[in-house]
């Protein structure tokens, strides 16, 4: 579906209205009812939208997130600025109790875990879009040490065996909370009722339970968060004390690899040595190639450090290394052949209507409306689209960009979408859906690619 310029202008206006609705003056909530605080990788994607039309807001979005950075460099996955009692959220500050950690920022409320490190990539994007270059350089100089500390935390604390691959220790850290990627691990966790702290879900108030995780999964999310809390968020203890969830995740490591490449570019801008960043990006790319490629499936898969084995699950995240330019030409062709098959439907010349599902549509357990088990996510497709373009598949990328742009016109600015019908699901007025649409619509290069 190609949209008329008038429809595109209307969409742009609506997208900006969504961001205005969710903007608090200091940061942007992902969605007012469902996610009434600041989320780490959401803010980076949101900044990618603001970068196209409001440099000050783009900078402020990241500045407010990094203001809650921990002393050890970790950037928390949620920052609770002024917790709004009318918008209850679980788990909130009272559950996390981050004050148990000597590294937690004094007087701030945050969670104790992290999300994918796409922030340096967002900062470089802000620089590239900036109308006011001098001002942007000041911003880069301000945020660069914080970004460096964030990456340092990941390599130092999350890669204890020095493999150049960092681990995540909770499904929420992946950003793909309820994906089948975690099923084998969560199912293996047999828990006694007394091991699960009492809690009450808030996520099914605003969104239908059929579109949310099951209680079985939620119990395990809560158990893991409690496991970290009991160890005062000390990474070394969490790692050595038998944490049941330790995963070298494809998407997380890919975004770190790209972020390191982008740190090198930022370092050059402010006259700092780029070489350490370039070297670490190359080392992580090589480690992804060596450890996470699944030759039989023709895609990348996660490595489960507890089981000492890969978890071959056909999720869209398995194609993410295209984004960081990691695969060689042979592997890239295999990835693209799989993406173009009916499993993901990204063939360039077919009238496939919608962006790619988050999980292979022909695989067992595919569920078009349940959170991360099939639905289309805009930010995942945005990453894959850039990966396709970067690795030489311009036609595929242009087709996917057009499908992403068309989706909110069909399903609204929702959190995720049914890959069979385009219908919107999950939270309404969702910030990154709006921000990435703006990012694409105001991308001059793309605007002409389709002509
Ligand atoms: C959900 C998503 C996660 C996102 C958060 C806030 O938890 O799985 O990726 O960051 O919502 O939008």
PDB file of C-alpha atoms in Angstrom, residues 100 102 157 167 227-243 246:
ATOM      1  CA  UNK A 100      20.057  -2.027  48.789  1.00  0.00           C
ATOM      2  CA  UNK A 102      25.712   0.915  47.038  1.00  0.00           C
ATOM      3  CA  UNK A 157      30.134  -6.995  34.673  1.00  0.00           C
ATOM      4  CA  UNK A 167      24.787 -11.754  29.056  1.00  0.00           C
ATOM      5  CA  UNK A 227      16.674 -13.025  43.166  1.00  0.00           C
ATOM      6  CA  UNK A 228      18.577  -9.887  42.119  1.00  0.00           C
ATOM      7  CA  UNK A 229      17.073  -7.816  44.918  1.00  0.00           C
ATOM      8  CA  UNK A 230      18.138 -10.391  47.502  1.00  0.00           C
ATOM      9  CA  UNK A 231      21.685 -10.097  46.189  1.00  0.00           C
ATOM     10  CA  UNK A 232      21.587  -6.298  46.330  1.00  0.00           C
ATOM     11  CA  UNK A 233      21.974  -6.109  42.535  1.00  0.00           C
ATOM     12  CA  UNK A 234      25.591  -7.249  42.838  1.00  0.00           C
ATOM     13  CA  UNK A 235      26.396  -8.696  39.411  1.00  0.00           C
ATOM     14  CA  UNK A 236      29.196 -10.955  40.598  1.00  0.00           C
ATOM     15  CA  UNK A 237      26.920 -12.557  43.209  1.00  0.00           C
ATOM     16  CA  UNK A 238      24.095 -12.915  40.740  1.00  0.00           C
ATOM     17  CA  UNK A 239      26.403 -14.693  38.314  1.00  0.00           C
ATOM     18  CA  UNK A 240      28.081 -17.015  40.789  1.00  0.00           C
ATOM     19  CA  UNK A 241      25.040 -17.700  42.993  1.00  0.00           C
ATOM     20  CA  UNK A 242      23.183 -19.860  40.518  1.00  0.00           C
ATOM     21  CA  UNK A 243      21.054 -17.353  38.629  1.00  0.00           C
ATOM     22  CA  UNK A 246      21.988 -16.120  31.923  1.00  0.00           C
TER      23      UNK A 246
END
